[in-house]
XYZ file of C-alpha atoms in Angstrom:
619
model
C 0.071 0.131 -0.142
C 1.975 3.029 -1.323
C 1.275 6.679 -0.967
C 3.124 8.908 -3.248
C 6.869 9.727 -2.204
C 7.402 12.487 0.279
C 7.637 16.159 -0.832
C 8.302 19.258 0.844
C 6.321 19.109 4.008
C 3.250 21.258 4.431
C 0.659 21.619 7.082
C -2.977 21.339 6.296
C -5.934 23.278 7.955
C -6.031 20.660 10.811
C -2.282 20.667 11.484
C -1.608 17.445 9.844
C 0.699 16.718 6.874
C -1.468 16.811 3.517
C -2.291 13.535 2.257
C -0.012 13.584 -0.790
C 3.085 14.177 1.508
C 3.004 10.747 3.091
C 5.816 8.326 2.823
C 5.301 4.986 1.268
C 4.002 2.678 4.128
C 3.903 -0.825 3.039
C 2.424 -3.220 0.353
C -0.566 -5.760 0.390
C -1.364 -8.084 -2.496
C -3.600 -6.794 -5.134
C -6.341 -9.194 -4.224
C -6.329 -7.991 -0.766
C -7.303 -4.546 -1.854
C -10.695 -5.828 -2.974
C -11.278 -8.389 -0.072
C -9.543 -7.118 2.941
C -8.214 -3.669 2.623
C -10.567 -1.969 0.156
C -11.818 1.667 0.088
C -12.894 2.708 3.671
C -11.113 -0.162 5.364
C -8.358 0.335 8.177
C -5.007 -1.146 7.729
C -2.313 -1.436 10.245
C 1.265 -0.879 8.899
C 3.934 -1.460 11.597
C 2.690 0.740 14.774
C 0.716 3.129 12.454
C -2.930 2.864 11.343
C -4.498 4.255 8.142
C -7.987 4.286 6.403
C -7.818 3.400 2.639
C -8.966 6.558 0.640
C -11.877 6.784 -1.746
C -11.830 6.670 -5.430
C -12.509 10.244 -6.463
C -10.948 13.640 -5.738
C -7.735 15.259 -6.935
C -5.581 12.962 -4.733
C -7.442 9.831 -4.682
C -7.372 8.662 -8.343
C -5.467 5.425 -8.928
C -2.800 5.931 -11.693
C -3.936 4.523 -15.084
C -0.610 3.154 -15.985
C -0.673 0.976 -12.670
C -4.024 0.157 -12.595
C -5.146 -1.548 -15.802
C -8.617 -1.805 -16.951
C -10.813 -5.028 -16.796
C -13.394 -5.739 -18.729
C -16.595 -8.200 -17.954
C -19.547 -6.556 -19.884
C -22.350 -8.589 -18.034
C -21.015 -7.705 -14.525
C -20.356 -4.102 -15.729
C -23.893 -3.906 -16.877
C -25.378 -4.854 -13.579
C -23.203 -2.500 -11.694
C -24.078 0.313 -13.882
C -20.328 0.897 -14.851
C -18.425 0.868 -18.205
C -15.246 -1.315 -17.024
C -13.188 -2.106 -13.935
C -9.857 -1.279 -12.975
C -7.092 -3.724 -11.102
C -5.669 -1.952 -8.032
C -2.347 -0.317 -8.548
C 0.677 -2.621 -8.615
C 2.513 -2.096 -5.102
C 6.306 -2.973 -5.864
C 9.592 -1.395 -6.089
C 8.840 -0.200 -9.680
C 5.474 1.614 -8.921
C 5.469 5.157 -8.894
C 2.165 5.494 -6.785
C -0.295 3.052 -5.327
C -3.473 2.957 -3.169
C -3.791 6.171 -1.238
C -4.211 6.061 2.323
C -5.053 8.630 5.221
C -3.913 8.728 8.848
C -6.945 7.154 11.081
C -7.555 7.242 13.975
C -6.171 10.577 14.493
C -6.154 10.126 18.237
C -2.929 8.679 19.653
C -1.421 8.082 22.812
C 2.294 8.060 23.996
C 3.322 4.788 25.883
C 6.219 6.894 27.831
C 4.317 10.010 29.068
C 0.647 8.619 28.853
C -0.635 11.674 27.018
C -3.869 10.971 24.853
C -4.464 13.569 21.915
C -4.465 14.138 18.216
C -1.646 12.785 16.310
C -0.198 16.286 15.282
C -0.304 17.703 18.720
C 2.592 15.355 19.778
C 4.669 17.454 17.318
C 5.981 14.462 15.594
C 9.088 14.463 13.336
C 8.488 14.937 9.649
C 7.453 11.355 8.029
C 7.463 9.567 11.419
C 4.854 8.753 14.066
C 6.725 9.648 17.412
C 6.242 11.784 20.441
C 8.058 14.856 19.945
C 8.940 15.008 23.717
C 9.571 11.423 24.367
C 11.004 10.057 21.113
C 8.914 6.807 21.238
C 6.587 5.484 18.820
C 2.749 6.534 19.243
C 0.015 4.129 19.565
C -3.050 4.706 17.429
C -6.145 4.546 19.409
C -7.628 1.021 19.688
C -10.983 2.105 19.608
C -13.093 3.756 16.872
C -16.907 4.336 16.365
C -19.084 3.393 13.701
C -22.820 3.444 12.417
C -24.812 0.808 10.264
C -24.804 3.562 7.454
C -20.862 3.088 7.219
C -19.870 6.154 8.726
C -16.730 6.114 10.956
C -15.343 8.461 13.494
C -13.017 8.665 16.526
C -14.057 7.381 19.812
C -15.158 10.276 21.992
C -12.624 9.881 24.996
C -13.420 13.300 26.386
C -16.990 12.718 26.642
C -16.152 9.201 28.058
C -14.096 10.472 30.996
C -16.085 13.576 31.729
C -19.589 11.694 31.791
C -19.252 10.966 35.794
C -18.812 14.897 36.241
C -22.327 15.409 34.189
C -20.552 17.330 31.491
C -20.823 14.471 28.919
C -22.930 16.211 26.169
C -20.867 19.645 26.401
C -18.246 20.631 24.121
C -15.184 18.241 24.073
C -11.972 19.669 25.497
C -13.604 22.800 27.105
C -12.085 22.053 30.493
C -8.731 22.792 29.539
C -7.272 19.476 30.911
C -5.214 16.807 28.792
C -6.382 13.457 28.305
C -4.350 10.448 29.788
C -4.423 6.643 28.896
C -2.630 3.916 31.012
C -3.331 0.344 31.542
C -3.538 -0.632 35.088
C -1.856 -4.076 34.128
C -4.187 -6.223 36.305
C -5.703 -7.902 33.576
C -6.392 -7.679 29.652
C -9.983 -6.622 29.815
C -11.322 -3.273 29.130
C -11.250 -2.562 33.000
C -7.791 -2.295 32.823
C -7.698 0.360 30.429
C -8.112 3.786 32.309
C -8.622 7.107 30.797
C -8.311 10.121 32.771
C -8.152 14.066 32.506
C -5.760 16.347 34.134
C -8.775 18.729 34.845
C -9.237 16.614 37.958
C -12.373 14.662 37.036
C -12.405 10.913 38.527
C -10.560 8.362 36.285
C -12.794 5.884 34.292
C -12.037 2.278 32.508
C -13.093 1.495 29.350
C -15.366 -1.003 30.603
C -19.070 -0.781 29.409
C -18.087 1.203 26.214
C -18.798 -1.669 23.937
C -22.400 -1.759 25.105
C -25.015 -0.880 22.235
C -26.261 2.005 24.080
C -23.203 3.249 25.546
C -22.664 6.238 23.496
C -26.493 6.889 23.229
C -26.416 7.019 26.977
C -23.894 9.950 26.750
C -26.347 11.960 24.224
C -24.196 11.119 21.272
C -25.241 10.094 17.931
C -23.222 9.432 14.793
C -21.923 12.764 13.054
C -21.845 11.114 9.602
C -17.970 11.570 9.177
C -16.249 9.560 6.218
C -12.662 10.060 6.776
C -11.809 7.784 3.785
C -13.189 10.420 1.526
C -10.967 13.315 2.962
C -11.337 16.294 5.301
C -12.870 18.440 2.547
C -15.866 16.188 1.968
C -18.678 17.372 4.339
C -20.210 15.159 6.941
C -23.475 13.655 6.088
C -26.650 13.905 8.052
C -27.112 10.738 10.085
C -28.098 10.628 13.697
C -28.072 6.903 13.821
C -26.672 5.413 17.088
C -22.983 4.800 17.105
C -21.248 1.749 18.210
C -17.711 1.236 19.628
C -15.473 -1.114 18.023
C -11.980 -2.357 18.013
C -9.836 -0.755 15.442
C -9.053 -4.348 14.057
C -12.543 -5.795 14.309
C -13.868 -7.375 11.080
C -17.240 -5.515 11.922
C -15.513 -2.271 10.903
C -15.482 -3.136 7.342
C -16.985 -5.888 5.179
C -16.863 -5.845 1.376
C -20.029 -6.031 -0.843
C -18.394 -8.036 -3.677
C -20.223 -9.071 -6.968
C -18.766 -11.477 -9.237
C -19.504 -12.861 -12.831
C -17.708 -15.672 -15.077
C -16.714 -14.567 -18.453
C -18.715 -16.583 -20.756
C -19.570 -16.477 -24.397
C -20.246 -14.303 -26.372
C -18.315 -11.873 -23.882
C -15.145 -14.336 -23.096
C -13.052 -13.778 -26.168
C -12.458 -9.976 -25.564
C -14.167 -8.877 -29.081
C -16.255 -6.217 -27.076
C -13.550 -4.648 -24.891
C -12.818 -2.043 -27.108
C -16.257 -0.872 -27.250
C -16.833 -0.682 -23.409
C -16.875 3.217 -23.200
C -19.483 3.373 -26.049
C -21.652 0.578 -25.151
C -24.395 2.380 -23.684
C -24.536 4.595 -26.826
C -24.699 1.834 -29.037
C -27.552 0.202 -26.928
C -29.613 3.261 -27.796
C -29.485 2.785 -31.719
C -31.974 1.314 -34.060
C -31.022 -1.006 -36.715
C -27.747 -2.149 -38.223
C -27.311 1.255 -40.403
C -27.240 3.312 -37.301
C -24.801 1.125 -35.472
C -22.483 1.339 -38.444
C -22.649 4.990 -38.736
C -21.912 5.519 -35.226
C -18.977 2.771 -35.121
C -17.309 4.864 -38.043
C -17.734 8.001 -36.358
C -16.225 6.958 -32.989
C -13.466 5.020 -34.551
C -12.954 7.148 -37.649
C -13.390 4.507 -40.026
C -10.970 1.991 -38.164
C -13.838 -0.120 -36.554
C -12.102 -2.716 -34.157
C -14.858 -4.892 -34.346
C -17.002 -6.211 -37.247
C -20.524 -4.748 -37.482
C -22.024 -8.201 -37.773
C -20.210 -9.039 -34.346
C -21.604 -5.903 -32.729
C -25.172 -6.766 -33.438
C -24.584 -10.523 -32.273
C -23.343 -8.995 -28.985
C -26.222 -6.474 -28.836
C -28.591 -9.255 -29.513
C -26.889 -11.477 -26.657
C -27.391 -8.639 -24.214
C -31.194 -8.252 -24.966
C -31.444 -12.260 -24.120
C -29.843 -11.615 -20.911
C -32.701 -9.357 -19.704
C -34.704 -10.829 -16.888
C -38.307 -11.785 -18.359
C -41.658 -10.677 -17.002
C -40.597 -7.666 -15.240
C -40.047 -4.107 -16.877
C -38.150 -2.725 -14.142
C -36.129 -5.702 -12.625
C -34.589 -5.261 -8.965
C -30.744 -5.599 -8.558
C -31.236 -9.172 -7.162
C -33.563 -10.333 -10.318
C -30.789 -9.080 -12.678
C -28.136 -10.833 -10.670
C -30.219 -13.935 -10.729
C -30.509 -13.725 -14.399
C -26.740 -13.387 -14.651
C -26.364 -16.699 -12.928
C -29.058 -18.440 -15.001
C -26.948 -17.599 -18.194
C -23.894 -18.966 -16.784
C -25.723 -22.196 -15.847
C -27.009 -22.728 -19.281
C -23.421 -22.034 -20.623
C -21.910 -24.547 -18.323
C -24.453 -27.164 -19.242
C -24.065 -26.504 -22.861
C -20.295 -26.429 -22.906
C -17.661 -24.435 -25.015
C -15.436 -26.727 -26.787
C -11.850 -25.625 -26.941
C -11.264 -26.956 -30.293
C -13.817 -24.771 -31.910
C -12.503 -21.760 -30.172
C -9.761 -19.080 -30.707
C -6.671 -18.956 -28.321
C -8.176 -15.962 -26.710
C -11.257 -17.745 -25.568
C -11.367 -17.485 -21.751
C -13.971 -19.985 -21.336
C -13.572 -23.594 -22.177
C -15.873 -26.236 -20.788
C -16.005 -29.729 -22.288
C -17.877 -32.861 -21.552
C -15.552 -35.747 -19.910
C -14.319 -38.470 -22.136
C -14.884 -41.114 -19.568
C -18.210 -43.171 -19.232
C -20.586 -41.618 -16.962
C -22.152 -44.731 -15.793
C -20.309 -44.752 -12.335
C -22.276 -41.422 -11.481
C -25.985 -42.396 -12.359
C -26.145 -44.351 -8.990
C -25.369 -41.469 -7.133
C -27.902 -39.052 -8.559
C -25.386 -36.848 -10.284
C -25.465 -36.051 -14.277
C -24.031 -33.771 -16.634
C -20.319 -33.470 -15.207
C -18.320 -31.009 -17.092
C -14.673 -29.953 -16.957
C -14.108 -26.251 -17.015
C -10.477 -26.159 -18.419
C -10.354 -22.369 -18.747
C -12.146 -20.095 -16.478
C -12.019 -16.334 -15.854
C -13.923 -14.691 -13.061
C -14.268 -10.929 -12.180
C -14.803 -9.641 -8.690
C -15.838 -6.381 -8.261
C -16.014 -4.167 -5.193
C -19.272 -2.503 -5.368
C -19.342 -0.800 -1.850
C -18.806 -1.827 1.747
C -20.728 -1.957 5.051
C -20.042 -1.581 8.528
C -21.655 -3.504 11.427
C -23.039 -6.095 9.369
C -23.135 -9.628 10.800
C -20.332 -11.637 9.141
C -22.722 -14.710 9.186
C -25.299 -12.949 7.283
C -26.062 -13.660 3.507
C -27.919 -10.011 3.468
C -25.913 -6.880 3.373
C -26.445 -3.900 5.533
C -26.629 -0.327 4.189
C -23.937 0.172 1.387
C -21.301 2.874 1.735
C -20.285 4.663 -1.477
C -16.575 4.254 -2.694
C -16.728 7.654 -3.772
C -18.512 11.038 -3.343
C -19.625 10.874 -7.180
C -20.581 8.380 -9.489
C -17.750 6.919 -11.443
C -17.412 4.897 -14.833
C -15.490 2.080 -13.111
C -15.004 0.121 -10.157
C -12.147 -1.638 -8.460
C -12.016 -5.341 -9.315
C -9.784 -8.287 -9.517
C -9.657 -11.206 -11.917
C -9.096 -14.895 -11.486
C -8.390 -17.290 -14.033
C -8.388 -21.119 -13.067
C -10.103 -24.233 -13.591
C -13.100 -26.155 -12.383
C -15.577 -28.793 -12.158
C -19.263 -28.493 -12.841
C -21.788 -31.319 -11.841
C -25.905 -31.234 -11.650
C -27.960 -33.429 -9.644
C -30.713 -35.712 -11.421
C -33.692 -33.407 -11.415
C -36.244 -36.413 -11.357
C -34.553 -37.863 -8.249
C -34.025 -34.462 -6.748
C -37.899 -33.537 -7.094
C -38.852 -36.880 -5.597
C -36.532 -36.333 -2.497
C -37.391 -32.593 -2.199
C -41.341 -33.636 -1.807
C -40.438 -35.876 1.142
C -42.541 -34.151 4.274
C -39.405 -34.534 6.583
C -36.985 -32.854 4.148
C -39.643 -30.176 3.381
C -39.997 -29.610 7.360
C -36.123 -29.537 7.813
C -36.048 -26.863 4.888
C -38.734 -24.795 6.350
C -37.014 -24.767 9.743
C -33.939 -23.059 8.535
C -36.016 -20.682 6.001
C -37.750 -19.659 8.911
C -34.906 -18.942 11.118
C -32.975 -17.158 8.278
C -36.131 -14.995 7.230
C -36.582 -14.164 11.051
C -32.965 -13.039 11.454
C -33.309 -10.842 8.381
C -36.225 -9.451 9.623
C -34.600 -8.445 13.062
C -31.667 -6.713 11.279
C -33.824 -4.925 8.616
C -34.638 -1.033 8.898
C -38.161 -1.981 7.326
C -39.094 -5.786 7.700
C -41.759 -5.379 5.068
C -39.051 -5.011 2.623
C -37.098 -8.084 3.316
C -36.734 -10.339 0.438
C -37.459 -14.293 0.763
C -34.854 -16.336 1.979
C -33.066 -18.558 -0.524
C -33.036 -21.574 1.776
C -34.738 -24.558 0.774
C -34.000 -28.156 0.372
C -32.404 -27.925 -3.177
C -30.204 -25.164 -2.188
C -29.431 -26.458 1.318
C -28.266 -29.804 -0.328
C -26.326 -28.236 -3.324
C -24.553 -26.154 -0.683
C -23.700 -28.841 1.735
C -22.599 -30.891 -1.106
C -20.174 -28.408 -2.337
C -18.795 -28.139 0.900
C -17.915 -31.785 1.524
C -16.503 -32.011 -1.995
C -14.270 -29.205 -1.412
C -13.105 -30.769 1.840
C -12.639 -34.097 0.142
C -10.410 -32.643 -2.688
C -8.389 -30.694 -0.064
C -7.562 -33.722 1.601
C -7.360 -36.229 -1.396
C -6.086 -34.174 -4.220
C -3.765 -31.911 -2.262
C -5.593 -28.791 -2.637
C -5.841 -26.181 0.165
C -9.398 -25.675 1.072
C -9.058 -21.937 0.636
C -7.760 -22.340 -2.833
C -11.101 -23.820 -3.972
C -14.378 -22.027 -4.101
C -17.969 -22.695 -4.658
C -20.452 -21.326 -6.946
C -24.078 -22.432 -6.479
C -26.671 -22.560 -8.974
C -29.886 -23.451 -6.975
C -33.666 -22.542 -7.583
C -36.531 -24.254 -9.210
C -34.886 -24.154 -12.454
C -31.252 -24.884 -11.548
C -29.543 -27.580 -9.681
C -25.808 -27.473 -10.246
C -22.356 -26.481 -8.458
C -19.208 -25.066 -9.790
C -16.163 -26.034 -7.714
C -13.368 -23.859 -9.015
C -9.777 -22.476 -8.079
C -10.098 -19.161 -6.218
C -6.491 -18.103 -6.599
C -4.249 -17.501 -9.678
C -1.114 -18.652 -8.177
C 0.362 -22.086 -7.949
C -3.016 -23.654 -6.945
C -4.708 -21.893 -9.552
C -4.641 -23.621 -13.193
C -2.340 -26.826 -13.322
C -5.215 -29.111 -14.514
C -5.293 -31.006 -11.128
C -8.715 -29.936 -10.412
C -10.171 -30.666 -13.930
C -8.755 -34.053 -13.467
C -10.931 -34.566 -10.758
C -13.979 -34.127 -12.752
C -13.560 -37.286 -14.784
C -16.472 -39.710 -13.920
C -14.709 -42.234 -12.151
C -12.799 -40.164 -10.157
C -15.756 -37.693 -9.446
C -17.866 -40.853 -8.313
C -15.093 -41.856 -5.820
C -14.795 -38.028 -4.568
C -18.534 -37.803 -3.836
C -18.571 -41.267 -2.116
C -15.636 -40.506 -0.096
C -17.135 -36.988 0.804
C -20.460 -38.463 1.815
C -18.881 -41.124 3.953
C -16.901 -38.580 5.626
C -19.817 -36.492 6.270
C -21.707 -39.370 7.922
C -19.697 -38.718 11.171
C -18.412 -35.467 12.983
C -16.358 -35.325 16.182
C -19.221 -33.419 17.709
C -21.594 -35.898 17.317
C -24.214 -36.819 18.647
C -24.582 -33.010 19.465
C -23.848 -31.806 15.802
C -26.514 -34.275 14.061
C -29.167 -33.712 16.658
C -28.631 -29.876 16.884
C -32.340 -28.003 16.590
C -30.062 -25.203 15.399
C -26.196 -24.374 14.894
C -24.097 -21.556 14.360
C -23.867 -18.009 15.646
C -27.158 -16.910 14.195
C -28.939 -20.348 14.571
C -29.243 -20.727 10.415
C -27.499 -23.980 10.457
C -28.553 -27.396 11.533
C -26.006 -30.389 11.574
C -23.022 -28.422 10.491
C -19.938 -27.288 12.371
C -16.447 -26.446 11.833
C -15.563 -29.968 12.609
C -17.643 -31.503 9.769
C -18.639 -29.099 6.719
C -17.871 -25.400 7.321
C -15.170 -24.020 5.311
C -12.666 -21.054 5.025
C -14.724 -17.827 4.690
C -12.974 -17.302 1.203
C -14.470 -20.493 -0.113
C -18.076 -20.012 0.674
C -20.704 -17.728 -1.169
C -22.938 -17.566 1.902
C -20.490 -17.051 4.938
C -21.208 -20.791 6.325
C -24.727 -20.594 6.798
C -27.738 -22.673 5.462
C -25.698 -25.908 5.938
C -27.351 -29.259 7.013
C -25.307 -32.366 6.354
C -28.569 -34.537 7.481
C -29.850 -33.763 4.110
C -26.802 -35.353 2.421
C -26.463 -38.508 4.849
C -29.771 -38.670 7.050
C -29.954 -38.586 10.816
C -29.965 -41.790 13.089
C -33.648 -41.452 13.617
C -34.558 -40.745 10.137
C -31.810 -41.818 7.372
C -34.143 -41.477 4.520
C -33.915 -37.725 4.657
C -30.536 -38.082 3.376
C -30.169 -37.700 -0.558
C -27.149 -39.723 -0.616
C -28.268 -42.072 2.285
C -28.276 -44.911 -0.118
C -24.569 -45.021 -0.330
C -24.068 -45.593 3.307
C -26.220 -48.800 3.675
């Protein structure tokens, strides 16, 4: 993570060095700037702390020569942008990088114990040291945030003066200096002591994490957005803010959307037209399109008119049917349906150009070993490209929820692009036999188990929603839960049997009334990315062995009988027979944050083995 090189030191209106004078502070992987250290997140570098800056403004734009464009037309259309950009490279040759700002501003000195704003310690240029003691300053361990995505400093002055009845007055008017120390008696909040030299009684940080702690002080969120810079005015908010540890996962959660590159968009033909696509869509007929292309490209059209017309026709086919103004979720589901259709149909490498980014072929082996398992249509995805875009981010969202909180914007104005990363790898696609799946899902016991999970999930979403009436229906159902759990046990089986780390594999579910498939693919582009090892697992004989092994492994859990007999499990109660000892995966591998899982629908329960779709393999 590399702010621009230091220049002549100047001082801003708040006494801090301007953003563009910061030194290079460190580096992270490109993928981390989408998933872990994206815009608005906090990052610790050595003993300092920063917030990753937004995408607009004079100082925040990524250098175009270090952040190349990425094109994925279907996803760009869904998110309302023209293209995407990879995060700037951060290495010895880079001239710039991802911009950051110092946050939190409140620091303490471990030597003198003073707690004040960073610039008030008069640190030496380019260093975070106490100007008096010469020791490294410690950023505040605590910040506050609200569900609208705002972020602010912890109100230490109000906290320490609350006993004196001045908690709602202007901070700092007592004229004293805040002090911070640890009693050393324990590692709890009770041992962190805050005091003021004005003479008010010292207080501990105990109780500061209560949901109503700041509300009881008469404090509300001020709507501050430090990642957008000091020149951006605060938003009107007034929501109740909550105290968080600076490194908590609740401080920042990305809102990621992804799509596979599939024909006709997977050979790069449409890339030169990305900035003009909206204009082309408004034209009527081939003649208007041809005239527009000649004007835009001054006669040197990069793509034939016939190909452009084919692409425009393909885009119209991807519109959701039966809805004049489809919602975002509806359009995203339509995108998944197109992927499912293409995975079923395949895309033979022998019939495609070398530039083709999606190659999906039928295995050469006899599929007979899979028929007794209820598995059909295996496909070997030999070449695969996935684009994952950072749409926005949330704060205070539950990491175990499949729903997202209020999204905070990455910029103050709408941009024509979003940050993204691309993964190139391989995968195995399989489907469940529809006839057998329908017969199984009509079982009363199976439906009751799925209904229990669906009701728990919808109840949870209503509790967290600002307007419970607008909560969408839960995706939970016997088909979805079965496919989700099967994907998890297959990833675990391949990680143990084929040598893949579980975090290097990822699931992609295709589950609704018209879809019943899963894609397991490589989630990284490094040494575990595309060496052919995963595709080899998709040959029918090997796949049958893997499914049998995964089902037998799921039959028993080291937490049984508690696990299999659980009425509800997981932090939110949206799982049944599922725990970290049996089917849960690293969070990077699961689309639904390890919820809506139940291995009993795979293997049955001791009381009712028949509810397991694969129970016949265990007899």
